[in-house]
PDB file of C-alpha atoms in Angstrom:
ATOM      1  CA  MET A   1     -68.841-171.201  45.043  1.00  0.00           C
ATOM      2  CA  ILE A   2     -71.517-173.594  43.135  1.00  0.00           C
ATOM      3  CA  SER A   3     -74.247-174.171  45.385  1.00  0.00           C
ATOM      4  CA  PRO A   4     -75.206-178.038  45.497  1.00  0.00           C
ATOM      5  CA  GLY A   5     -78.714-177.381  45.563  1.00  0.00           C
ATOM      6  CA  GLU A   6     -81.265-177.376  42.610  1.00  0.00           C
ATOM      7  CA  PRO A   7     -81.275-174.346  40.102  1.00  0.00           C
ATOM      8  CA  MET A   8     -84.245-172.111  40.512  1.00  0.00           C
ATOM      9  CA  SER A   9     -83.961-171.029  37.004  1.00  0.00           C
ATOM     10  CA  PRO A  10     -82.726-172.175  33.492  1.00  0.00           C
ATOM     11  CA  THR A  11     -80.035-169.388  33.565  1.00  0.00           C
ATOM     12  CA  GLY A  12     -78.777-170.719  36.846  1.00  0.00           C
ATOM     13  CA  ASP A  13     -79.368-174.304  35.456  1.00  0.00           C
ATOM     14  CA  ALA A  14     -77.049-173.132  32.221  1.00  0.00           C
ATOM     15  CA  ARG A  15     -74.650-171.418  34.491  1.00  0.00           C
ATOM     16  CA  CYS A  16     -74.240-174.098  36.594  1.00  0.00           C
ATOM     17  CA  PHE A  17     -73.462-176.683  33.578  1.00  0.00           C
ATOM     18  CA  CYS A  18     -71.142-174.227  32.318  1.00  0.00           C
ATOM     19  CA  LEU A  19     -68.978-173.820  35.394  1.00  0.00           C
ATOM     20  CA  ARG A  20     -69.032-177.240  36.329  1.00  0.00           C
ATOM     21  CA  SER A  21     -68.244-178.554  33.035  1.00  0.00           C
ATOM     22  CA  TYR A  22     -65.605-176.465  32.191  1.00  0.00           C
ATOM     23  CA  GLY A  23     -64.008-175.785  35.150  1.00  0.00           C
ATOM     24  CA  VAL A  24     -64.698-171.577  34.730  1.00  0.00           C
ATOM     25  CA  ARG A  25     -64.428-169.877  37.788  1.00  0.00           C
ATOM     26  CA  PRO A  26     -67.340-167.422  38.275  1.00  0.00           C
ATOM     27  CA  GLU A  27     -65.053-164.488  38.418  1.00  0.00           C
ATOM     28  CA  SER A  28     -64.008-164.816  34.975  1.00  0.00           C
ATOM     29  CA  VAL A  29     -67.388-164.840  33.374  1.00  0.00           C
ATOM     30  CA  ILE A  30     -68.470-161.708  31.774  1.00  0.00           C
ATOM     31  CA  VAL A  31     -72.450-161.726  31.387  1.00  0.00           C
ATOM     32  CA  TYR A  32     -73.682-160.379  27.941  1.00  0.00           C
ATOM     33  CA  GLY A  33     -76.997-159.759  26.849  1.00  0.00           C
ATOM     34  CA  GLN A  34     -78.480-157.606  24.108  1.00  0.00           C
ATOM     35  CA  SER A  35     -82.063-156.314  23.680  1.00  0.00           C
ATOM     36  CA  ILE A  36     -84.505-159.116  25.038  1.00  0.00           C
ATOM     37  CA  GLY A  37     -81.710-161.260  25.945  1.00  0.00           C
ATOM     38  CA  THR A  38     -80.528-158.542  28.812  1.00  0.00           C
ATOM     39  CA  VAL A  39     -83.375-159.973  30.897  1.00  0.00           C
ATOM     40  CA  PRO A  40     -81.655-163.249  31.928  1.00  0.00           C
ATOM     41  CA  SER A  41     -78.790-161.578  31.939  1.00  0.00           C
ATOM     42  CA  VAL A  42     -79.457-158.658  34.560  1.00  0.00           C
ATOM     43  CA  ASP A  43     -81.607-161.708  36.482  1.00  0.00           C
ATOM     44  CA  LEU A  44     -78.552-163.943  36.273  1.00  0.00           C
ATOM     45  CA  ALA A  45     -76.062-161.100  37.361  1.00  0.00           C
ATOM     46  CA  SER A  46     -78.556-160.064  40.137  1.00  0.00           C
ATOM     47  CA  ARG A  47     -78.499-163.515  41.619  1.00  0.00           C
ATOM     48  CA  TYR A  48     -74.819-164.938  40.999  1.00  0.00           C
ATOM     49  CA  GLU A  49     -71.141-163.458  41.182  1.00  0.00           C
ATOM     50  CA  SER A  50     -69.733-162.511  37.828  1.00  0.00           C
ATOM     51  CA  ALA A  51     -66.738-160.655  36.594  1.00  0.00           C
ATOM     52  CA  ALA A  52     -68.857-157.741  34.648  1.00  0.00           C
ATOM     53  CA  VAL A  53     -72.144-157.588  32.740  1.00  0.00           C
ATOM     54  CA  ILE A  54     -72.500-155.877  29.263  1.00  0.00           C
ATOM     55  CA  LEU A  55     -75.695-154.937  28.624  1.00  0.00           C
ATOM     56  CA  HIS A  56     -76.367-153.831  24.726  1.00  0.00           C
ATOM     57  CA  SER A  57     -79.751-152.366  24.300  1.00  0.00           C
ATOM     58  CA  PRO A  58     -81.235-153.159  27.163  1.00  0.00           C
ATOM     59  CA  LEU A  59     -85.071-152.629  28.157  1.00  0.00           C
ATOM     60  CA  THR A  60     -86.003-151.484  31.784  1.00  0.00           C
ATOM     61  CA  SER A  61     -89.048-153.804  31.544  1.00  0.00           C
ATOM     62  CA  GLY A  62     -91.692-155.487  29.333  1.00  0.00           C
ATOM     63  CA  MET A  63     -94.432-152.922  30.342  1.00  0.00           C
ATOM     64  CA  ARG A  64     -92.373-149.952  29.953  1.00  0.00           C
ATOM     65  CA  VAL A  65     -91.384-151.165  26.397  1.00  0.00           C
ATOM     66  CA  ALA A  66     -95.043-151.560  25.383  1.00  0.00           C
ATOM     67  CA  PHE A  67     -96.002-148.850  27.267  1.00  0.00           C
ATOM     68  CA  PRO A  68     -93.667-146.014  27.189  1.00  0.00           C
ATOM     69  CA  ASP A  69     -95.653-143.636  30.197  1.00  0.00           C
ATOM     70  CA  THR A  70     -95.458-146.759  32.795  1.00  0.00           C
ATOM     71  CA  LYS A  71     -93.883-145.631  35.698  1.00  0.00           C
ATOM     72  CA  LYS A  72     -94.108-148.281  37.930  1.00  0.00           C
ATOM     73  CA  THR A  73     -93.148-152.048  37.764  1.00  0.00           C
ATOM     74  CA  TYR A  74     -96.505-154.475  37.832  1.00  0.00           C
ATOM     75  CA  CYS A  75     -96.487-157.870  39.161  1.00  0.00           C
ATOM     76  CA  PHE A  76     -97.276-159.534  35.988  1.00  0.00           C
ATOM     77  CA  ASP A  77     -94.454-157.859  34.164  1.00  0.00           C
ATOM     78  CA  ALA A  78     -92.086-160.645  33.184  1.00  0.00           C
ATOM     79  CA  PHE A  79     -88.907-158.826  32.468  1.00  0.00           C
ATOM     80  CA  PRO A  80     -88.356-155.991  35.288  1.00  0.00           C
ATOM     81  CA  ASN A  81     -84.638-155.177  34.799  1.00  0.00           C
ATOM     82  CA  ILE A  82     -85.294-152.168  36.213  1.00  0.00           C
ATOM     83  CA  ASP A  83     -86.103-153.907  39.822  1.00  0.00           C
ATOM     84  CA  LYS A  84     -82.870-156.164  39.447  1.00  0.00           C
ATOM     85  CA  ILE A  85     -80.265-154.100  37.996  1.00  0.00           C
ATOM     86  CA  SER A  86     -79.757-152.231  41.644  1.00  0.00           C
ATOM     87  CA  LYS A  87     -78.577-155.936  42.828  1.00  0.00           C
ATOM     88  CA  VAL A  88     -75.881-156.455  40.400  1.00  0.00           C
ATOM     89  CA  THR A  89     -72.398-155.981  42.101  1.00  0.00           C
ATOM     90  CA  SER A  90     -70.336-156.617  39.255  1.00  0.00           C
ATOM     91  CA  PRO A  91     -69.382-154.006  36.841  1.00  0.00           C
ATOM     92  CA  VAL A  92     -72.135-152.823  34.204  1.00  0.00           C
ATOM     93  CA  LEU A  93     -71.279-151.354  30.907  1.00  0.00           C
ATOM     94  CA  VAL A  94     -73.976-150.041  29.269  1.00  0.00           C
ATOM     95  CA  ILE A  95     -74.482-149.650  25.447  1.00  0.00           C
ATOM     96  CA  HIS A  96     -77.430-147.922  23.575  1.00  0.00           C
ATOM     97  CA  GLY A  97     -78.279-146.399  20.269  1.00  0.00           C
ATOM     98  CA  THR A  98     -79.437-143.095  20.983  1.00  0.00           C
ATOM     99  CA  GLU A  99     -81.812-143.580  17.783  1.00  0.00           C
ATOM    100  CA  ASP A 100     -83.002-146.988  18.830  1.00  0.00           C
ATOM    101  CA  GLU A 101     -86.336-147.728  17.402  1.00  0.00           C
ATOM    102  CA  VAL A 102     -87.261-150.884  19.193  1.00  0.00           C
ATOM    103  CA  ILE A 103     -86.182-149.613  22.678  1.00  0.00           C
ATOM    104  CA  ASP A 104     -85.916-146.236  23.788  1.00  0.00           C
ATOM    105  CA  PHE A 105     -82.615-144.956  24.672  1.00  0.00           C
ATOM    106  CA  SER A 106     -83.966-143.877  27.575  1.00  0.00           C
ATOM    107  CA  HIS A 107     -84.033-147.324  28.893  1.00  0.00           C
ATOM    108  CA  GLY A 108     -80.502-147.810  28.389  1.00  0.00           C
ATOM    109  CA  LEU A 109     -79.970-144.756  30.710  1.00  0.00           C
ATOM    110  CA  ALA A 110     -82.447-145.719  33.524  1.00  0.00           C
ATOM    111  CA  LEU A 111     -80.621-148.728  33.815  1.00  0.00           C
ATOM    112  CA  TYR A 112     -76.939-147.114  34.030  1.00  0.00           C
ATOM    113  CA  GLU A 113     -78.666-144.503  36.488  1.00  0.00           C
ATOM    114  CA  ARG A 114     -79.528-147.543  38.958  1.00  0.00           C
ATOM    115  CA  CYS A 115     -76.217-149.733  38.611  1.00  0.00           C
ATOM    116  CA  GLN A 116     -74.166-150.350  42.039  1.00  0.00           C
ATOM    117  CA  ARG A 117     -71.031-150.174  39.875  1.00  0.00           C
ATOM    118  CA  PRO A 118     -71.762-148.895  36.580  1.00  0.00           C
ATOM    119  CA  VAL A 119     -68.450-148.023  34.071  1.00  0.00           C
ATOM    120  CA  GLU A 120     -68.345-145.128  31.586  1.00  0.00           C
ATOM    121  CA  PRO A 121     -71.402-145.845  29.200  1.00  0.00           C
ATOM    122  CA  LEU A 122     -71.085-146.099  25.230  1.00  0.00           C
ATOM    123  CA  TRP A 123     -74.203-144.309  23.739  1.00  0.00           C
ATOM    124  CA  VAL A 124     -73.579-144.471  20.072  1.00  0.00           C
ATOM    125  CA  GLU A 125     -74.924-141.196  18.317  1.00  0.00           C
ATOM    126  CA  GLY A 126     -77.229-142.028  15.557  1.00  0.00           C
ATOM    127  CA  ALA A 127     -77.704-145.464  16.107  1.00  0.00           C
ATOM    128  CA  GLY A 128     -80.852-147.736  16.327  1.00  0.00           C
ATOM    129  CA  HIS A 129     -81.350-151.165  17.822  1.00  0.00           C
ATOM    130  CA  ASN A 130     -80.048-153.517  15.329  1.00  0.00           C
ATOM    131  CA  ASP A 131     -76.674-151.737  13.954  1.00  0.00           C
ATOM    132  CA  VAL A 132     -75.000-150.491  17.352  1.00  0.00           C
ATOM    133  CA  GLU A 133     -72.195-153.033  16.511  1.00  0.00           C
ATOM    134  CA  LEU A 134     -71.695-151.648  13.014  1.00  0.00           C
ATOM    135  CA  TYR A 135     -69.964-148.181  14.547  1.00  0.00           C
ATOM    136  CA  GLY A 136     -66.585-148.504  15.373  1.00  0.00           C
ATOM    137  CA  GLN A 137     -66.722-147.430  18.737  1.00  0.00           C
ATOM    138  CA  TYR A 138     -68.548-150.292  19.762  1.00  0.00           C
ATOM    139  CA  LEU A 139     -65.914-152.468  19.572  1.00  0.00           C
ATOM    140  CA  GLU A 140     -63.193-150.053  20.874  1.00  0.00           C
ATOM    141  CA  ARG A 141     -65.407-149.770  23.833  1.00  0.00           C
ATOM    142  CA  LEU A 142     -65.657-153.598  24.423  1.00  0.00           C
ATOM    143  CA  LYS A 143     -61.725-153.976  24.130  1.00  0.00           C
ATOM    144  CA  GLN A 144     -61.155-150.984  26.540  1.00  0.00           C
ATOM    145  CA  PHE A 145     -63.457-152.313  29.342  1.00  0.00           C
ATOM    146  CA  VAL A 146     -62.273-156.140  28.880  1.00  0.00           C
ATOM    147  CA  ALA A 147     -58.533-155.217  28.627  1.00  0.00           C
ATOM    148  CA  HIS A 148     -58.061-152.096  30.801  1.00  0.00           C
ATOM    149  CA  GLU A 149     -60.966-151.481  33.113  1.00  0.00           C
ATOM    150  CA  LEU A 150     -61.571-155.068  34.163  1.00  0.00           C
ATOM    151  CA  VAL A 151     -57.746-155.760  34.812  1.00  0.00           C
ATOM    152  CA  ASN A 152     -57.886-153.530  37.973  1.00  0.00           C
ATOM    153  CA  LEU A 153     -60.895-155.374  39.568  1.00  0.00           C
TER     154      LEU A 153
END
């Protein structure tokens, strides 16, 4: 159900616009985010209903990317995915390259471990940050997720 109130964020505003303008049901929406795009995706999915969430090369937090030894979330960290992912009630597919040179693979694993409804992740052996989709298993996993795993929800 769409709230008649004002949206709380730009992502909420875009969501409301799309749902109202195109008559899309929330349970038909798959939220997809890649890299820094996983931040608004996790935020949106943590506050609104959706069919599923796909996180491609996600980050746990901005501070943890910049300072890998960081173990907690600071109030000034604008990208706290690690604190919001547990609020996502939709099935979550995490995809990450094991040789990611921008956002370490450990970020994807940490988010996966905190999901309420994780599905079998895709860890792409040897893939970096910008080439995951070039591996054949990427498209196959997406097809499997949408065609088979979401059908049973």
